[in-house]
mmCIF file of C-alpha atoms in Angstrom:
data_model
loop_
_atom_site.group_PDB
_atom_site.id
_atom_site.type_symbol
_atom_site.label_atom_id
_atom_site.label_comp_id
_atom_site.label_asym_id
_atom_site.label_seq_id
_atom_site.Cartn_x
_atom_site.Cartn_y
_atom_site.Cartn_z
ATOM 1 C CA UNK N 1500 188.736 78.932 175.562
ATOM 2 C CA UNK N 1501 190.738 75.869 174.505
ATOM 3 C CA UNK N 1502 190.368 74.957 170.828
ATOM 4 C CA UNK N 1503 189.139 71.414 170.400
ATOM 5 C CA UNK N 1504 190.886 69.536 167.584
ATOM 6 C CA UNK N 1505 190.347 65.789 167.919
ATOM 7 C CA UNK N 1506 186.882 64.468 168.817
ATOM 8 C CA UNK N 1507 185.677 60.904 169.289
ATOM 9 C CA UNK N 1508 182.091 60.388 168.097
ATOM 10 C CA UNK N 1509 179.849 57.641 169.490
ATOM 11 C CA UNK N 1510 176.498 56.718 167.904
ATOM 12 C CA UNK N 1511 174.190 54.178 169.624
ATOM 13 C CA UNK N 1512 170.683 55.530 169.028
ATOM 14 C CA UNK N 1513 169.219 52.340 167.546
ATOM 15 C CA UNK N 1514 170.786 49.254 165.951
ATOM 16 C CA UNK N 1515 174.139 50.538 164.701
ATOM 17 C CA UNK N 1516 177.204 51.063 166.858
ATOM 18 C CA UNK N 1517 179.092 53.848 165.107
ATOM 19 C CA UNK N 1518 182.471 55.197 166.209
ATOM 20 C CA UNK N 1519 184.629 57.844 164.499
ATOM 21 C CA UNK N 1520 187.532 60.194 165.062
ATOM 22 C CA UNK N 1521 187.165 63.692 163.572
ATOM 23 C CA UNK N 1522 189.886 66.325 163.535
ATOM 24 C CA UNK N 1523 189.480 70.008 162.780
ATOM 25 C CA UNK N 1524 192.494 69.750 160.484
ATOM 26 C CA UNK N 1525 192.126 66.628 158.379
ATOM 27 C CA UNK N 1526 188.427 65.847 158.798
ATOM 28 C CA UNK N 1527 187.343 62.239 159.343
ATOM 29 C CA UNK N 1528 190.411 60.263 160.373
ATOM 30 C CA UNK N 1529 188.630 56.927 160.711
ATOM 31 C CA UNK N 1530 185.221 55.440 161.368
ATOM 32 C CA UNK N 1531 183.760 52.010 162.102
ATOM 33 C CA UNK N 1532 180.126 50.935 162.062
ATOM 34 C CA UNK N 1533 178.728 47.670 163.339
ATOM 35 C CA UNK N 1534 175.164 46.857 162.250
ATOM 36 C CA UNK N 1535 172.876 44.592 164.262
ATOM 37 C CA UNK N 1536 170.542 43.748 161.374
ATOM 38 C CA UNK N 1537 171.339 40.020 161.510
ATOM 39 C CA UNK N 1538 170.543 39.965 165.224
ATOM 40 C CA UNK N 1539 167.147 41.619 164.741
ATOM 41 C CA UNK N 1540 166.226 39.957 161.430
ATOM 42 C CA UNK N 1541 164.950 36.911 163.343
ATOM 43 C CA UNK N 1542 162.270 39.133 164.907
ATOM 44 C CA UNK N 1543 161.324 41.257 161.894
ATOM 45 C CA UNK N 1544 162.361 44.481 163.629
ATOM 46 C CA UNK N 1545 164.588 46.023 166.278
ATOM 47 C CA UNK N 1546 164.257 44.528 169.776
ATOM 48 C CA UNK N 1547 165.334 47.360 172.135
ATOM 49 C CA UNK N 1548 166.737 45.172 174.931
ATOM 50 C CA UNK N 1549 168.830 43.121 172.498
ATOM 51 C CA UNK N 1550 170.052 46.325 170.836
ATOM 52 C CA UNK N 1551 171.267 47.722 174.160
ATOM 53 C CA UNK N 1552 173.094 44.537 175.095
ATOM 54 C CA UNK N 1553 174.810 44.328 171.725
ATOM 55 C CA UNK N 1554 175.992 47.948 172.001
ATOM 56 C CA UNK N 1555 177.566 47.043 175.357
ATOM 57 C CA UNK N 1556 179.443 44.157 173.766
ATOM 58 C CA UNK N 1557 180.662 46.088 170.721
ATOM 59 C CA UNK N 1558 181.378 49.648 171.868
ATOM 60 C CA UNK N 1559 184.747 49.192 173.598
ATOM 61 C CA UNK N 1560 186.440 47.066 170.890
ATOM 62 C CA UNK N 1561 185.048 49.349 168.173
ATOM 63 C CA UNK N 1562 186.499 52.423 169.902
ATOM 64 C CA UNK N 1563 189.898 50.744 170.049
ATOM 65 C CA UNK N 1564 189.668 49.657 166.402
ATOM 66 C CA UNK N 1565 188.724 53.168 165.297
ATOM 67 C CA UNK N 1566 191.615 54.726 167.231
ATOM 68 C CA UNK N 1567 194.016 52.172 165.761
ATOM 69 C CA UNK N 1568 192.744 52.881 162.245
ATOM 70 C CA UNK N 1569 193.266 56.611 162.841
ATOM 71 C CA UNK N 1570 196.821 55.957 163.995
ATOM 72 C CA UNK N 1571 196.180 57.687 167.294
ATOM 73 C CA UNK N 1572 195.549 56.885 170.940
ATOM 74 C CA UNK N 1573 192.831 57.707 173.436
ATOM 75 C CA UNK N 1574 195.173 60.153 175.204
ATOM 76 C CA UNK N 1575 195.265 62.380 172.093
ATOM 77 C CA UNK N 1576 191.531 63.097 172.190
ATOM 78 C CA UNK N 1577 190.427 66.646 173.024
ATOM 79 C CA UNK N 1578 186.746 65.823 173.444
ATOM 80 C CA UNK N 1579 184.071 63.140 173.266
ATOM 81 C CA UNK N 1580 180.684 63.438 171.563
ATOM 82 C CA UNK N 1581 177.879 60.907 171.887
ATOM 83 C CA UNK N 1582 174.282 60.656 170.719
ATOM 84 C CA UNK N 1583 172.042 61.854 173.531
ATOM 85 C CA UNK N 1584 168.733 61.510 171.648
ATOM 86 C CA UNK N 1585 166.317 60.916 170.146
ATOM 87 C CA UNK N 1586 166.329 57.133 169.916
ATOM 88 C CA UNK N 1587 165.902 53.969 171.968
ATOM 89 C CA UNK N 1588 166.548 55.026 175.543
ATOM 90 C CA UNK N 1589 168.473 51.904 176.553
ATOM 91 C CA UNK N 1590 170.706 52.055 173.491
ATOM 92 C CA UNK N 1591 171.299 55.772 174.006
ATOM 93 C CA UNK N 1592 172.308 55.233 177.623
ATOM 94 C CA UNK N 1593 175.039 52.775 176.588
ATOM 95 C CA UNK N 1594 176.752 55.367 174.402
ATOM 96 C CA UNK N 1595 176.124 58.215 176.849
ATOM 97 C CA UNK N 1596 177.513 56.308 179.839
ATOM 98 C CA UNK N 1597 180.571 55.129 177.915
ATOM 99 C CA UNK N 1598 181.251 58.517 176.301
ATOM 100 C CA UNK N 1599 180.775 60.616 179.428
ATOM 101 C CA UNK N 1600 182.850 58.222 181.546
ATOM 102 C CA UNK N 1601 185.650 58.169 178.976
ATOM 103 C CA UNK N 1602 185.718 61.975 178.839
ATOM 104 C CA UNK N 1603 185.848 62.165 182.644
ATOM 105 C CA UNK N 1604 188.732 59.680 182.808
ATOM 106 C CA UNK N 1605 190.684 61.718 180.218
ATOM 107 C CA UNK N 1606 189.740 65.072 181.785
ATOM 108 C CA UNK N 1607 188.391 66.349 178.452
ATOM 109 C CA UNK N 1608 184.991 67.922 177.719
ATOM 110 C CA UNK N 1609 182.020 65.881 176.554
ATOM 111 C CA UNK N 1610 178.874 66.819 174.653
ATOM 112 C CA UNK N 1611 175.578 65.035 174.035
ATOM 113 C CA UNK N 1612 174.584 65.400 170.379
ATOM 114 C CA UNK N 1613 171.100 65.566 168.857
ATOM 115 C CA UNK N 1614 170.876 62.661 166.406
ATOM 116 C CA UNK N 1615 168.907 64.673 163.850
ATOM 117 C CA UNK N 1616 171.252 67.663 164.028
ATOM 118 C CA UNK N 1617 174.116 65.300 163.248
ATOM 119 C CA UNK N 1618 172.251 64.012 160.171
ATOM 120 C CA UNK N 1619 171.560 67.578 159.061
ATOM 121 C CA UNK N 1620 175.227 68.544 159.364
ATOM 122 C CA UNK N 1621 176.583 65.383 157.711
ATOM 123 C CA UNK N 1622 176.476 66.926 154.195
ATOM 124 C CA UNK N 1623 179.002 69.525 155.385
ATOM 125 C CA UNK N 1624 181.531 66.703 155.667
ATOM 126 C CA UNK N 1625 181.491 66.148 151.895
ATOM 127 C CA UNK N 1626 183.364 67.973 149.140
ATOM 128 C CA UNK N 1627 180.112 69.180 147.521
ATOM 129 C CA UNK N 1628 178.909 71.062 150.597
ATOM 130 C CA UNK N 1629 175.385 72.520 150.246
ATOM 131 C CA UNK N 1630 175.006 76.272 150.466
ATOM 132 C CA UNK N 1631 172.985 77.569 153.405
ATOM 133 C CA UNK N 1632 170.074 77.692 153.766
ATOM 134 C CA UNK N 1633 168.922 74.319 152.447
ATOM 135 C CA UNK N 1634 165.979 71.969 152.933
ATOM 136 C CA UNK N 1635 166.748 68.499 154.256
ATOM 137 C CA UNK N 1636 164.576 65.416 153.921
ATOM 138 C CA UNK N 1637 165.574 62.844 156.536
ATOM 139 C CA UNK N 1638 164.079 59.454 155.746
ATOM 140 C CA UNK N 1639 165.076 56.449 157.816
ATOM 141 C CA UNK N 1640 163.731 53.565 159.833
ATOM 142 C CA UNK N 1641 162.717 55.781 162.716
ATOM 143 C CA UNK N 1642 162.411 59.278 161.286
ATOM 144 C CA UNK N 1643 160.755 61.175 158.449
ATOM 145 C CA UNK N 1644 161.379 64.919 158.672
ATOM 146 C CA UNK N 1645 161.499 67.974 156.456
ATOM 147 C CA UNK N 1646 163.775 70.608 157.998
ATOM 148 C CA UNK N 1647 164.963 74.030 156.895
ATOM 149 C CA UNK N 1648 168.635 74.315 157.832
ATOM 150 C CA UNK N 1649 169.254 78.057 158.136
ATOM 151 C CA UNK N 1650 172.660 77.744 159.795
ATOM 152 C CA UNK N 1651 174.550 75.417 162.114
ATOM 153 C CA UNK N 1652 172.384 75.280 165.212
ATOM 154 C CA UNK N 1653 169.412 77.010 163.575
ATOM 155 C CA UNK N 1654 166.740 74.611 162.321
ATOM 156 C CA UNK N 1655 163.074 75.000 161.479
ATOM 157 C CA UNK N 1656 160.951 71.851 161.450
ATOM 158 C CA UNK N 1657 158.713 72.053 158.377
ATOM 159 C CA UNK N 1658 156.968 68.704 158.605
ATOM 160 C CA UNK N 1659 157.204 65.246 160.121
ATOM 161 C CA UNK N 1660 155.404 61.931 160.097
ATOM 162 C CA UNK N 1661 152.354 61.648 162.294
ATOM 163 C CA UNK N 1662 152.722 57.872 162.611
ATOM 164 C CA UNK N 1663 155.068 55.447 160.856
ATOM 165 C CA UNK N 1664 158.369 56.645 159.449
ATOM 166 C CA UNK N 1665 159.123 55.704 155.834
ATOM 167 C CA UNK N 1666 161.555 53.005 156.918
ATOM 168 C CA UNK N 1667 158.953 51.516 159.255
ATOM 169 C CA UNK N 1668 156.437 51.468 156.397
ATOM 170 C CA UNK N 1669 158.939 49.565 154.258
ATOM 171 C CA UNK N 1670 159.635 47.066 157.055
ATOM 172 C CA UNK N 1671 155.953 46.433 157.787
ATOM 173 C CA UNK N 1672 155.073 46.081 154.108
ATOM 174 C CA UNK N 1673 157.956 43.654 153.586
ATOM 175 C CA UNK N 1674 156.647 41.566 156.479
ATOM 176 C CA UNK N 1675 153.166 41.492 154.901
ATOM 177 C CA UNK N 1676 154.759 40.181 151.709
ATOM 178 C CA UNK N 1677 156.834 37.562 153.501
ATOM 179 C CA UNK N 1678 160.103 39.370 152.741
ATOM 180 C CA UNK N 1679 163.089 39.597 155.070
ATOM 181 C CA UNK N 1680 164.145 42.396 157.418
ATOM 182 C CA UNK N 1681 165.252 45.126 156.841
ATOM 183 C CA UNK N 1682 162.399 45.742 154.434
ATOM 184 C CA UNK N 1683 163.779 48.624 152.354
ATOM 185 C CA UNK N 1684 166.343 46.675 150.314
ATOM 186 C CA UNK N 1685 163.988 43.675 150.035
ATOM 187 C CA UNK N 1686 161.127 45.795 148.689
ATOM 188 C CA UNK N 1687 163.473 47.475 146.199
ATOM 189 C CA UNK N 1688 164.782 44.154 144.894
ATOM 190 C CA UNK N 1689 161.263 42.784 144.453
ATOM 191 C CA UNK N 1690 160.080 46.031 142.814
ATOM 192 C CA UNK N 1691 162.626 45.656 140.008
ATOM 193 C CA UNK N 1692 160.438 42.890 138.522
ATOM 194 C CA UNK N 1693 157.133 44.608 139.221
ATOM 195 C CA UNK N 1694 154.670 46.984 137.554
ATOM 196 C CA UNK N 1695 154.430 50.261 139.559
ATOM 197 C CA UNK N 1696 151.046 50.991 137.969
ATOM 198 C CA UNK N 1697 149.484 47.645 138.852
ATOM 199 C CA UNK N 1698 147.926 48.799 142.116
ATOM 200 C CA UNK N 1699 146.597 52.275 142.867
ATOM 201 C CA UNK N 1700 147.780 52.870 146.410
ATOM 202 C CA UNK N 1701 147.062 56.205 148.167
ATOM 203 C CA UNK N 1702 149.527 59.110 148.274
ATOM 204 C CA UNK N 1703 148.822 60.044 151.910
ATOM 205 C CA UNK N 1704 148.140 63.688 152.831
ATOM 206 C CA UNK N 1705 149.061 65.031 149.388
ATOM 207 C CA UNK N 1706 145.528 66.268 148.788
ATOM 208 C CA UNK N 1707 145.610 68.614 151.765
ATOM 209 C CA UNK N 1708 147.896 71.545 152.617
ATOM 210 C CA UNK N 1709 150.878 71.216 154.908
ATOM 211 C CA UNK N 1710 154.148 69.330 155.048
ATOM 212 C CA UNK N 1711 153.397 66.552 157.532
ATOM 213 C CA UNK N 1712 153.429 62.884 156.509
ATOM 214 C CA UNK N 1713 151.394 59.790 157.325
ATOM 215 C CA UNK N 1714 152.164 56.290 156.086
ATOM 216 C CA UNK N 1715 149.985 54.009 158.225
ATOM 217 C CA UNK N 1716 147.088 54.278 155.748
ATOM 218 C CA UNK N 1717 149.333 53.267 152.871
ATOM 219 C CA UNK N 1718 150.471 50.211 154.819
ATOM 220 C CA UNK N 1719 146.820 49.337 155.522
ATOM 221 C CA UNK N 1720 145.984 49.638 151.810
ATOM 222 C CA UNK N 1721 148.749 47.143 151.015
ATOM 223 C CA UNK N 1722 147.497 44.840 153.767
ATOM 224 C CA UNK N 1723 143.975 44.867 152.315
ATOM 225 C CA UNK N 1724 145.244 43.907 148.857
ATOM 226 C CA UNK N 1725 147.424 41.128 150.263
ATOM 227 C CA UNK N 1726 144.627 39.695 152.400
ATOM 228 C CA UNK N 1727 142.201 39.730 149.477
ATOM 229 C CA UNK N 1728 144.526 37.570 147.407
ATOM 230 C CA UNK N 1729 144.473 33.782 147.615
ATOM 231 C CA UNK N 1730 148.206 33.455 147.002
ATOM 232 C CA UNK N 1731 151.388 35.516 147.111
ATOM 233 C CA UNK N 1732 152.977 34.662 143.777
ATOM 234 C CA UNK N 1733 156.379 36.058 142.870
ATOM 235 C CA UNK N 1734 154.884 38.445 140.303
ATOM 236 C CA UNK N 1735 152.074 39.542 142.646
ATOM 237 C CA UNK N 1736 154.646 40.366 145.322
ATOM 238 C CA UNK N 1737 156.794 42.257 142.801
ATOM 239 C CA UNK N 1738 153.823 44.311 141.569
ATOM 240 C CA UNK N 1739 152.809 45.267 145.108
ATOM 241 C CA UNK N 1740 156.389 46.194 145.975
ATOM 242 C CA UNK N 1741 156.742 48.374 142.861
ATOM 243 C CA UNK N 1742 153.367 50.075 143.393
ATOM 244 C CA UNK N 1743 154.118 50.674 147.069
ATOM 245 C CA UNK N 1744 157.555 52.100 146.308
ATOM 246 C CA UNK N 1745 156.050 54.372 143.661
ATOM 247 C CA UNK N 1746 153.462 55.677 146.137
ATOM 248 C CA UNK N 1747 156.159 56.440 148.714
ATOM 249 C CA UNK N 1748 158.346 58.275 146.188
ATOM 250 C CA UNK N 1749 155.493 60.351 144.763
ATOM 251 C CA UNK N 1750 154.308 61.296 148.256
ATOM 252 C CA UNK N 1751 157.776 62.473 149.250
ATOM 253 C CA UNK N 1752 158.287 64.420 146.015
ATOM 254 C CA UNK N 1753 155.034 66.354 146.535
ATOM 255 C CA UNK N 1754 156.063 67.365 150.034
ATOM 256 C CA UNK N 1755 159.586 68.309 148.949
ATOM 257 C CA UNK N 1756 158.239 70.569 146.194
ATOM 258 C CA UNK N 1757 156.007 72.314 148.717
ATOM 259 C CA UNK N 1758 158.882 72.766 151.156
ATOM 260 C CA UNK N 1759 161.126 74.270 148.482
ATOM 261 C CA UNK N 1760 158.382 76.629 147.308
ATOM 262 C CA UNK N 1761 157.599 77.654 150.881
ATOM 263 C CA UNK N 1762 161.198 78.345 151.896
ATOM 264 C CA UNK N 1763 162.541 79.555 148.512
ATOM 265 C CA UNK N 1764 165.581 77.337 149.146
ATOM 266 C CA UNK N 1765 167.547 76.244 146.091
ATOM 267 C CA UNK N 1766 169.046 73.040 147.517
ATOM 268 C CA UNK N 1767 167.495 69.834 148.825
ATOM 269 C CA UNK N 1768 169.580 67.311 150.779
ATOM 270 C CA UNK N 1769 168.396 63.727 151.204
ATOM 271 C CA UNK N 1770 169.757 61.720 154.109
ATOM 272 C CA UNK N 1771 168.931 58.592 156.057
ATOM 273 C CA UNK N 1772 168.957 54.971 154.927
ATOM 274 C CA UNK N 1773 165.912 55.364 152.655
ATOM 275 C CA UNK N 1774 167.835 57.994 150.650
ATOM 276 C CA UNK N 1775 169.547 55.045 148.936
ATOM 277 C CA UNK N 1776 166.264 54.008 147.304
ATOM 278 C CA UNK N 1777 166.688 54.125 143.518
ATOM 279 C CA UNK N 1778 163.051 54.942 142.744
ATOM 280 C CA UNK N 1779 163.113 57.872 145.158
ATOM 281 C CA UNK N 1780 166.336 59.195 143.633
ATOM 282 C CA UNK N 1781 164.896 58.955 140.123
ATOM 283 C CA UNK N 1782 161.848 60.970 141.194
ATOM 284 C CA UNK N 1783 164.025 63.624 142.804
ATOM 285 C CA UNK N 1784 165.567 64.364 139.390
ATOM 286 C CA UNK N 1785 162.279 66.044 138.498
ATOM 287 C CA UNK N 1786 162.821 68.797 141.064
ATOM 288 C CA UNK N 1787 163.918 72.166 139.747
ATOM 289 C CA UNK N 1788 166.733 72.572 142.274
ATOM 290 C CA UNK N 1789 170.069 71.158 143.322
ATOM 291 C CA UNK N 1790 169.596 67.743 144.976
ATOM 292 C CA UNK N 1791 172.467 66.355 147.044
ATOM 293 C CA UNK N 1792 172.985 62.950 148.641
ATOM 294 C CA UNK N 1793 175.749 62.386 151.201
ATOM 295 C CA UNK N 1794 177.631 59.125 150.575
ATOM 296 C CA UNK N 1795 175.910 56.104 152.080
ATOM 297 C CA UNK N 1796 178.347 55.833 154.981
ATOM 298 C CA UNK N 1797 177.181 59.302 156.046
ATOM 299 C CA UNK N 1798 173.491 58.791 155.191
ATOM 300 C CA UNK N 1799 172.939 55.921 157.576
ATOM 301 C CA UNK N 1800 173.663 56.175 161.318
ATOM 302 C CA UNK N 1801 177.380 56.684 161.901
ATOM 303 C CA UNK N 1802 179.887 58.062 164.374
ATOM 304 C CA UNK N 1803 181.419 60.576 161.960
ATOM 305 C CA UNK N 1804 178.348 62.813 161.933
ATOM 306 C CA UNK N 1805 178.230 62.685 165.752
ATOM 307 C CA UNK N 1806 181.913 63.600 166.017
ATOM 308 C CA UNK N 1807 181.479 66.490 163.557
ATOM 309 C CA UNK N 1808 178.369 67.880 165.265
ATOM 310 C CA UNK N 1809 180.103 67.511 168.632
ATOM 311 C CA UNK N 1810 183.188 69.292 167.304
ATOM 312 C CA UNK N 1811 181.044 72.272 166.276
ATOM 313 C CA UNK N 1812 179.334 72.545 169.666
ATOM 314 C CA UNK N 1813 182.423 71.905 171.778
ATOM 315 C CA UNK N 1814 184.260 74.697 169.969
ATOM 316 C CA UNK N 1815 181.239 76.953 170.481
ATOM 317 C CA UNK N 1816 181.704 76.480 174.229
ATOM 318 C CA UNK N 1817 179.037 73.889 174.976
ATOM 319 C CA UNK N 1818 179.831 71.294 177.625
ATOM 320 C CA UNK N 1819 177.980 68.384 179.212
ATOM 321 C CA UNK N 1820 177.839 68.100 183.034
ATOM 322 C CA UNK N 1821 179.032 64.981 184.816
ATOM 323 C CA UNK N 1822 175.480 63.660 185.056
ATOM 324 C CA UNK N 1823 174.508 61.218 182.308
ATOM 325 C CA UNK N 1824 171.209 61.820 180.543
ATOM 326 C CA UNK N 1825 169.532 60.704 177.331
ATOM 327 C CA UNK N 1826 166.243 61.615 175.675
ATOM 328 C CA UNK N 1827 164.038 59.240 173.712
ATOM 329 C CA UNK N 1828 162.270 62.320 172.273
ATOM 330 C CA UNK N 1829 163.927 65.665 171.614
ATOM 331 C CA UNK N 1830 162.536 68.558 169.603
ATOM 332 C CA UNK N 1831 165.261 69.767 167.256
ATOM 333 C CA UNK N 1832 163.919 73.331 167.331
ATOM 334 C CA UNK N 1833 164.788 73.479 171.044
ATOM 335 C CA UNK N 1834 168.511 73.393 170.260
ATOM 336 C CA UNK N 1835 170.524 76.539 170.914
ATOM 337 C CA UNK N 1836 172.375 78.151 168.022
ATOM 338 C CA UNK N 1837 176.137 78.385 167.830
#
């Protein structure tokens, strides 16, 4: 079997177009990420059709820019990896169609990558690689998962959200408070001036066993407080933001403690855009284990994690057929091990 060395990674699962070149010797050679947040900020959330169209406009020039930054050409690629799911189906199809077609034109193998597997493997791209097994908390705009990573290709889903993801809860709460999109950074900025003890919001599903999450009730509790107030003063908004952020962090810390106790793992990895939240990071210091955070350019959606995950699977012999397929939903436990 031919050893794959240079892989192009393409990420288009939602509202970031991420492209990267990864080499087995040398690691990440270059990566570029284009975010659509300004496009979607006018609507208070991601509009799937607009996301797909913007990926179409950006993907080809970003691939060329990434190759130029790596000092290489498209002819030097040994394989192409693209996000096949889960995500917005239209956005996924843009990356899948481009990636599979490019691989066919170059006569190199292609592989569709599971978006969550790529996030789980991203910490292995850093110098402070976590020891296996480890527990990963993935918290982003579209996903909230607790996963036991036993080995590359071997994952056990411990818990997931039953409704809104953490990022969605931040976005919806920000909208209730009249703050801009995306809501996470806006809530955090407002919370700096607020009192986290001012409002007693629920810590959902912490009073029952299990590792699943639910955040719709917390959002409703915030909505009730906002609607009962005659005005949204600056201090009122700050106090709600701080109390909401505190409730999110304490809910996540309870579930992480349970996951670590259940699995006996000694390392917890936080990934996803919400992993940048300062309050959450401060709470994680209370855990009696090693807590690792990939750098932000590997926490949020990016092409480097796709290229790396694709590199692992291509060298394990996996290949994608000529047909192009994407999956809006995809159970990570269904993946085959390496």
